[in-house]
Short mmCIF file of C-alpha atoms and ligand atoms in Angstrom, two decimals:
data_model
loop_
_atom_site.label_atom_id
_atom_site.label_comp_id
_atom_site.label_asym_id
_atom_site.label_seq_id
_atom_site.Cartn_x
_atom_site.Cartn_y
_atom_site.Cartn_z
CA UNK R 1 43.88 26.99 72.07
CA UNK R 2 41.59 30.01 71.06
CA UNK R 3 38.28 29.62 71.92
CA UNK R 4 36.73 32.74 70.45
CA UNK R 5 37.25 35.04 67.42
CA UNK R 6 38.81 37.61 69.57
CA UNK R 7 41.36 35.39 71.16
CA UNK R 8 45.13 36.50 70.24
CA UNK R 9 48.70 34.83 70.04
CA UNK R 10 51.35 36.66 71.79
CA UNK R 11 54.08 37.46 69.35
CA UNK R 12 57.77 37.44 70.05
CA UNK R 13 57.90 40.96 70.80
CA UNK R 14 54.87 40.96 73.16
CA UNK R 15 52.02 41.93 70.88
CA UNK R 16 48.93 40.29 70.83
CA UNK R 17 47.65 39.38 67.37
CA UNK R 18 44.16 37.77 66.61
CA UNK R 19 44.52 34.24 65.69
CA UNK R 20 41.71 34.74 63.06
CA UNK R 21 41.24 37.42 60.39
CA UNK R 22 39.96 38.78 57.28
CA UNK R 23 42.02 38.69 53.92
CA UNK R 24 41.08 41.09 51.35
CA UNK R 25 43.26 40.24 48.33
CA UNK R 26 40.92 40.75 45.31
CA UNK R 27 38.63 42.79 47.18
CA UNK R 28 37.54 45.48 45.12
CA UNK R 29 38.84 49.03 46.41
CA UNK R 30 35.66 50.98 47.39
CA UNK R 31 32.18 49.82 48.64
CA UNK R 32 33.34 45.95 48.15
CA UNK R 33 36.18 46.30 50.64
CA UNK R 34 34.46 48.63 52.83
CA UNK R 35 31.42 46.43 53.11
CA UNK R 36 33.36 43.25 53.71
CA UNK R 37 35.83 44.84 56.18
CA UNK R 38 32.68 46.32 58.33
CA UNK R 39 30.69 43.29 57.87
CA UNK R 40 33.57 41.22 59.58
CA UNK R 41 34.14 43.45 62.35
CA UNK R 42 30.38 43.39 63.05
CA UNK R 43 30.68 39.74 63.22
CA UNK R 44 33.24 40.21 65.64
CA UNK R 45 36.22 40.18 63.51
CA UNK R 46 39.59 42.13 64.81
CA UNK R 47 42.04 41.51 62.31
CA UNK R 48 42.36 42.85 58.75
CA UNK R 49 44.95 41.79 56.24
CA UNK R 50 45.78 43.94 53.06
CA UNK R 51 48.58 44.92 51.04
CA UNK R 52 49.84 47.92 49.02
CA UNK R 53 49.34 45.52 45.84
CA UNK R 54 45.78 45.07 46.66
CA UNK R 55 45.06 48.53 45.63
CA UNK R 56 42.23 48.30 48.73
CA UNK R 57 44.22 50.03 51.68
CA UNK R 58 41.98 53.28 51.44
CA UNK R 59 38.85 51.56 51.67
CA UNK R 60 40.26 49.24 54.36
CA UNK R 61 41.30 52.21 56.31
CA UNK R 62 37.92 53.98 56.09
CA UNK R 63 36.09 51.06 56.95
CA UNK R 64 38.30 50.34 60.16
CA UNK R 65 37.38 53.92 61.08
CA UNK R 66 33.80 53.85 60.51
CA UNK R 67 33.51 50.45 62.25
CA UNK R 68 35.36 51.64 65.06
CA UNK R 69 32.87 54.44 65.47
CA UNK R 70 29.85 52.50 64.83
CA UNK R 71 30.56 49.34 67.17
CA UNK R 72 32.26 51.27 69.61
CA UNK R 73 35.71 50.22 69.49
CA UNK R 74 38.96 51.65 69.87
CA UNK R 75 42.18 51.42 67.52
CA UNK R 76 43.85 49.18 70.09
CA UNK R 77 41.16 46.53 69.71
CA UNK R 78 41.80 46.23 66.05
CA UNK R 79 44.79 44.75 64.16
CA UNK R 80 45.67 46.13 60.63
CA UNK R 81 48.43 44.39 58.65
CA UNK R 82 49.65 45.63 55.22
CA UNK R 83 52.74 44.95 53.16
CA UNK R 84 55.51 46.28 51.10
CA UNK R 85 55.40 45.52 47.46
CA UNK R 86 58.30 43.93 45.52
CA UNK R 87 58.98 46.79 43.03
CA UNK R 88 59.34 48.72 46.42
CA UNK R 89 62.02 46.90 47.94
CA UNK R 90 65.22 48.15 48.92
CA UNK R 91 65.98 50.87 51.89
CA UNK R 92 64.92 54.10 50.86
CA UNK R 93 62.02 52.86 48.61
CA UNK R 94 60.49 50.50 51.58
CA UNK R 95 60.43 53.78 53.94
CA UNK R 96 58.81 55.71 51.28
CA UNK R 97 56.15 52.57 50.85
CA UNK R 98 55.40 52.31 54.44
CA UNK R 99 54.81 55.75 54.49
CA UNK R 100 52.41 55.45 51.44
CA UNK R 101 50.59 52.71 53.42
CA UNK R 102 49.94 54.49 56.27
CA UNK R 103 48.80 57.74 54.38
CA UNK R 104 46.33 55.39 52.52
CA UNK R 105 45.08 53.76 55.33
CA UNK R 106 45.15 56.96 57.16
CA UNK R 107 45.47 55.54 60.63
CA UNK R 108 47.88 56.61 63.47
CA UNK R 109 49.76 53.38 62.81
CA UNK R 110 50.00 49.86 61.39
CA UNK R 111 50.08 46.89 63.58
CA UNK R 112 51.87 44.49 61.27
CA UNK R 113 53.97 45.40 58.25
CA UNK R 114 55.39 42.52 56.24
CA UNK R 115 57.93 42.02 53.59
CA UNK R 116 55.60 40.68 50.82
CA UNK R 117 57.70 38.57 48.80
CA UNK R 118 61.72 37.69 49.39
CA UNK R 119 63.11 39.48 46.67
CA UNK R 120 66.75 38.34 45.88
CA UNK R 121 69.42 40.80 46.58
CA UNK R 122 66.97 42.95 47.93
CA UNK R 123 64.91 41.65 51.02
CA UNK R 124 67.75 42.48 53.37
CA UNK R 125 67.83 45.96 52.72
CA UNK R 126 63.98 46.09 52.91
CA UNK R 127 64.02 44.38 56.31
CA UNK R 128 66.72 47.24 57.78
CA UNK R 129 64.05 49.62 56.64
CA UNK R 130 61.02 47.78 58.59
CA UNK R 131 63.42 47.62 61.48
CA UNK R 132 63.97 51.59 61.36
CA UNK R 133 59.97 52.24 61.08
CA UNK R 134 59.54 49.72 63.90
CA UNK R 135 62.08 51.25 66.38
CA UNK R 136 60.38 54.69 65.41
CA UNK R 137 57.26 53.08 67.01
CA UNK R 138 55.09 53.61 63.75
CA UNK R 139 54.45 49.92 63.55
CA UNK R 140 53.99 47.47 66.18
CA UNK R 141 55.29 44.27 64.59
CA UNK R 142 57.08 43.45 61.55
CA UNK R 143 57.37 40.27 59.51
CA UNK R 144 57.80 38.61 56.63
CA UNK R 145 55.75 36.60 54.02
CA UNK R 146 56.44 34.16 51.62
CA UNK R 147 59.97 33.14 53.19
CA UNK R 148 61.23 29.63 53.18
CA UNK R 149 63.70 28.43 55.73
CA UNK R 150 66.61 29.30 53.87
CA UNK R 151 65.56 33.10 53.36
CA UNK R 152 64.80 33.07 57.14
CA UNK R 153 68.34 31.83 58.02
CA UNK R 154 69.78 34.25 55.56
CA UNK R 155 67.82 37.14 57.33
CA UNK R 156 68.47 36.14 60.76
CA UNK R 157 72.57 36.34 60.06
CA UNK R 158 72.05 40.25 59.69
CA UNK R 159 68.69 41.14 61.53
CA UNK R 160 68.68 43.14 64.59
CA UNK R 161 64.74 42.42 64.94
CA UNK R 162 63.53 38.80 64.54
CA UNK R 163 60.18 38.97 62.36
CA UNK R 164 57.31 38.25 64.41
CA UNK R 165 55.39 36.65 61.80
CA UNK R 166 56.19 34.60 58.44
CA UNK R 167 52.75 34.47 56.41
CA UNK R 168 52.83 31.63 53.60
CA UNK R 169 50.56 29.71 51.37
CA UNK R 170 49.16 27.09 53.65
CA UNK R 171 46.23 24.57 53.29
CA UNK R 172 45.62 20.82 53.64
CA UNK R 173 47.57 20.33 50.44
CA UNK R 174 50.28 22.56 51.41
CA UNK R 175 51.17 21.93 55.08
CA UNK R 176 54.77 23.55 54.97
CA UNK R 177 56.21 21.07 57.78
CA UNK R 178 59.71 22.40 57.59
CA UNK R 179 58.78 25.85 57.55
CA UNK R 180 56.40 25.54 60.61
CA UNK R 181 58.71 23.67 62.77
CA UNK R 182 61.75 25.88 61.87
CA UNK R 183 59.35 29.21 62.73
CA UNK R 184 58.36 27.27 65.93
CA UNK R 185 61.91 27.01 66.97
CA UNK R 186 62.62 30.73 66.38
CA UNK R 187 59.57 32.14 67.77
CA UNK R 188 58.02 33.49 64.54
CA UNK R 189 54.46 32.99 64.31
CA UNK R 190 53.09 31.06 60.88
CA UNK R 191 50.29 32.93 59.24
CA UNK R 192 48.11 30.95 56.37
CA UNK R 193 47.41 32.51 53.30
CA UNK R 194 44.87 30.81 51.00
CA UNK R 195 43.59 28.86 53.69
CA UNK R 196 40.72 27.42 51.65
CA UNK R 197 43.08 27.14 48.64
CA UNK R 198 41.28 30.23 47.12
CA UNK R 199 37.88 28.52 47.22
CA UNK R 200 38.99 25.06 45.92
CA UNK R 201 38.59 23.07 49.07
CA UNK R 202 35.13 24.12 50.07
CA UNK R 203 33.48 21.07 48.75
CA UNK R 204 36.32 18.81 49.21
CA UNK R 205 35.09 15.08 49.42
CA UNK R 206 37.41 14.15 52.31
CA UNK R 207 36.96 17.06 54.32
CA UNK R 208 33.23 17.50 53.81
CA UNK R 209 32.51 13.99 55.66
CA UNK R 210 34.76 15.32 58.69
CA UNK R 211 32.80 18.36 58.79
CA UNK R 212 29.74 16.30 58.79
CA UNK R 213 30.22 14.71 61.98
CA UNK R 214 30.51 18.35 63.73
CA UNK R 215 27.76 19.80 62.02
CA UNK R 216 30.43 22.22 60.03
CA UNK R 217 31.27 22.90 56.40
CA UNK R 218 34.62 22.10 54.95
CA UNK R 219 35.51 25.57 55.13
CA UNK R 220 35.02 25.79 58.72
CA UNK R 221 36.90 22.45 59.14
CA UNK R 222 40.08 23.71 57.52
CA UNK R 223 40.16 27.03 59.32
CA UNK R 224 39.93 25.04 62.54
CA UNK R 225 42.84 22.89 61.37
CA UNK R 226 44.34 25.91 60.87
CA UNK R 227 44.22 27.12 64.55
CA UNK R 228 44.84 23.42 66.00
CA UNK R 229 48.04 23.34 63.95
CA UNK R 230 49.02 26.37 65.58
CA UNK R 231 48.85 28.84 62.39
CA UNK R 232 47.22 32.02 62.40
CA UNK R 233 44.57 32.19 59.85
CA UNK R 234 43.08 35.13 57.34
CA UNK R 235 40.46 33.52 54.94
CA UNK R 236 38.93 35.98 52.32
CA UNK R 237 35.28 36.59 51.59
CA UNK R 238 33.32 39.52 50.44
CA UNK R 239 30.22 37.78 51.36
CA UNK R 240 28.53 38.69 54.67
CA UNK R 241 26.84 34.99 55.22
CA UNK R 242 30.44 33.42 54.13
CA UNK R 243 32.44 35.80 56.48
CA UNK R 244 30.22 35.01 59.35
CA UNK R 245 30.31 31.28 58.24
CA UNK R 246 34.08 31.33 58.37
CA UNK R 247 34.68 32.88 62.15
CA UNK R 248 31.80 29.94 63.51
CA UNK R 249 34.63 27.77 64.43
CA UNK R 250 35.09 28.28 68.12
CA UNK R 251 32.59 25.71 69.70
CA UNK R 252 34.04 22.48 68.29
CA UNK R 253 37.53 20.80 68.52
CA UNK R 254 38.65 18.12 65.62
CA UNK R 255 39.87 15.02 67.06
CA UNK R 256 43.36 13.68 66.79
CA UNK R 257 42.41 11.56 64.20
CA UNK R 258 40.37 13.98 62.11
CA UNK R 259 43.78 16.40 62.63
CA UNK R 260 45.80 13.40 61.21
CA UNK R 261 43.24 12.68 58.28
CA UNK R 262 43.42 16.37 57.08
CA UNK R 263 47.29 16.52 57.53
CA UNK R 264 47.63 13.24 55.33
CA UNK R 265 46.20 15.06 52.38
CA UNK R 266 49.79 17.28 52.09
CA UNK R 267 50.97 17.09 48.67
CA UNK R 268 53.40 20.17 48.77
CA UNK R 269 51.11 21.33 46.20
CA UNK R 270 51.05 25.30 45.69
CA UNK R 271 48.58 27.20 43.82
CA UNK R 272 50.53 30.53 44.26
CA UNK R 273 53.96 31.02 43.10
CA UNK R 274 57.35 29.35 44.28
CA UNK R 275 59.07 31.98 46.64
CA UNK R 276 62.14 30.06 45.15
CA UNK R 277 61.30 31.14 41.54
CA UNK R 278 58.88 33.84 40.88
CA UNK R 279 59.49 36.77 38.53
CA UNK R 280 57.17 39.45 39.74
P1 LIG D 301 41.15 32.13 50.32
O1 LIG D 301 41.93 30.44 50.59
O2 LIG D 301 41.09 32.72 51.60
O3 LIG D 301 40.07 31.47 49.57
C1 LIG D 301 39.25 32.78 49.26
C2 LIG D 301 38.01 32.44 48.49
O4 LIG D 301 37.43 31.28 48.62
C3 LIG D 301 37.17 33.31 48.15
O5 LIG D 301 37.13 34.40 47.27
C4 LIG D 301 35.95 32.50 48.07
O6 LIG D 301 35.68 32.40 46.67
C5 LIG D 301 35.87 31.48 48.91
N1 LIG D 301 35.18 31.33 49.95
C6 LIG D 301 35.90 31.93 51.12
N2 LIG D 301 35.07 31.45 52.04
C7 LIG D 301 33.85 30.43 51.65
C8 LIG D 301 32.92 29.83 52.12
N3 LIG D 301 32.73 29.69 53.37
N4 LIG D 301 32.29 28.91 51.54
C9 LIG D 301 32.49 28.90 50.02
N5 LIG D 301 33.49 29.84 49.38
C10 LIG D 301 34.47 30.39 50.24
O7 LIG D 301 42.26 32.57 49.48
P2 LIG D 301 43.09 33.98 49.35
O8 LIG D 301 42.22 35.12 49.58
O9 LIG D 301 43.94 33.86 48.14
O10 LIG D 301 43.75 34.28 50.94
C11 LIG D 301 43.34 34.77 52.31
C12 LIG D 301 44.22 35.98 52.41
O11 LIG D 301 45.48 35.88 52.20
C13 LIG D 301 44.06 37.17 51.11
O12 LIG D 301 42.68 37.91 51.06
C14 LIG D 301 45.13 37.90 51.65
O13 LIG D 301 44.99 38.84 52.55
C15 LIG D 301 46.23 36.89 51.98
N6 LIG D 301 47.20 36.39 50.75
C16 LIG D 301 48.69 36.73 51.07
C17 LIG D 301 49.43 36.64 50.12
C18 LIG D 301 50.89 36.61 50.19
O14 LIG D 301 51.83 36.56 49.35
N7 LIG D 301 51.13 37.05 51.44
C19 LIG D 301 49.15 35.86 48.87
C20 LIG D 301 47.71 35.65 48.73
C21 LIG D 301 46.63 35.79 49.80
#
């Protein structure tokens, strides 16, 4: 069990990834994302999750470089994730998209690069491109996002490199038992997006009293539940006090009973798109 904010999980290729990070979906390019990333790193975060489609890779890169300087950190102490967007999928276009992300971030390398969505008929070629940049040493780990079990099975038929990570929508109402189990059997680390249900659960009437027992907020209970489920988590906030609050989850442990009570909230309910039926 991770017991501090900088604890890492060792991925299937030996790379260490922090269990906890900052998501920056919808954080505006410029001062909003820069201030959020810098506040997070100041607070002890070491992992940042962006994507080409978020339009804020430049700000993320700038913030990472400034935060390294200001906090006396080396690049190796930080972990930056980005993703190739759907319109760029395919072999050559993904190679180009990777270079674009690297250039925007203006870092020597990316830690983790993901296939953002399983675009039908394309994701295998996209994966081949990721395997190439991985073998060239431009990225420390490659993975996927929004892959269901059947997508992973299909990918693994031809893949030379097993994905290190699958980042999926995951929260108390979408606990993804099949995907979690499959990934565990294949050594693929599950990572939660929208862990707070994009803000819907921060006042939840069942989770709130659980938190009160530990002196924790509902957001903290849910993020701790992620870690105890063995799932990497990347809550988003651009508000410094919430960035600090969300990471203050390493001094308590949810009981088995409370884990079960939260687990019982699962309704297979998505707030985001269905990976088997999306049109973007
Ligand atoms: P989230 O569940 O992290 O919720 C974020 C929202 O919750 C914030 O905008 C804020 O309004 C609220 N919030 C955060 N902390 C709070 C607190 N302590 N108290 C009260 N309210 C609080 O949703 P998300 O941003 O969609 O997901 C997290 C990250 O996952 C994203 O930023 C992004 O990096 C990633 N993501 C990936 C995909 C994908 O397809 N791979 C899709 C969506 C998000």
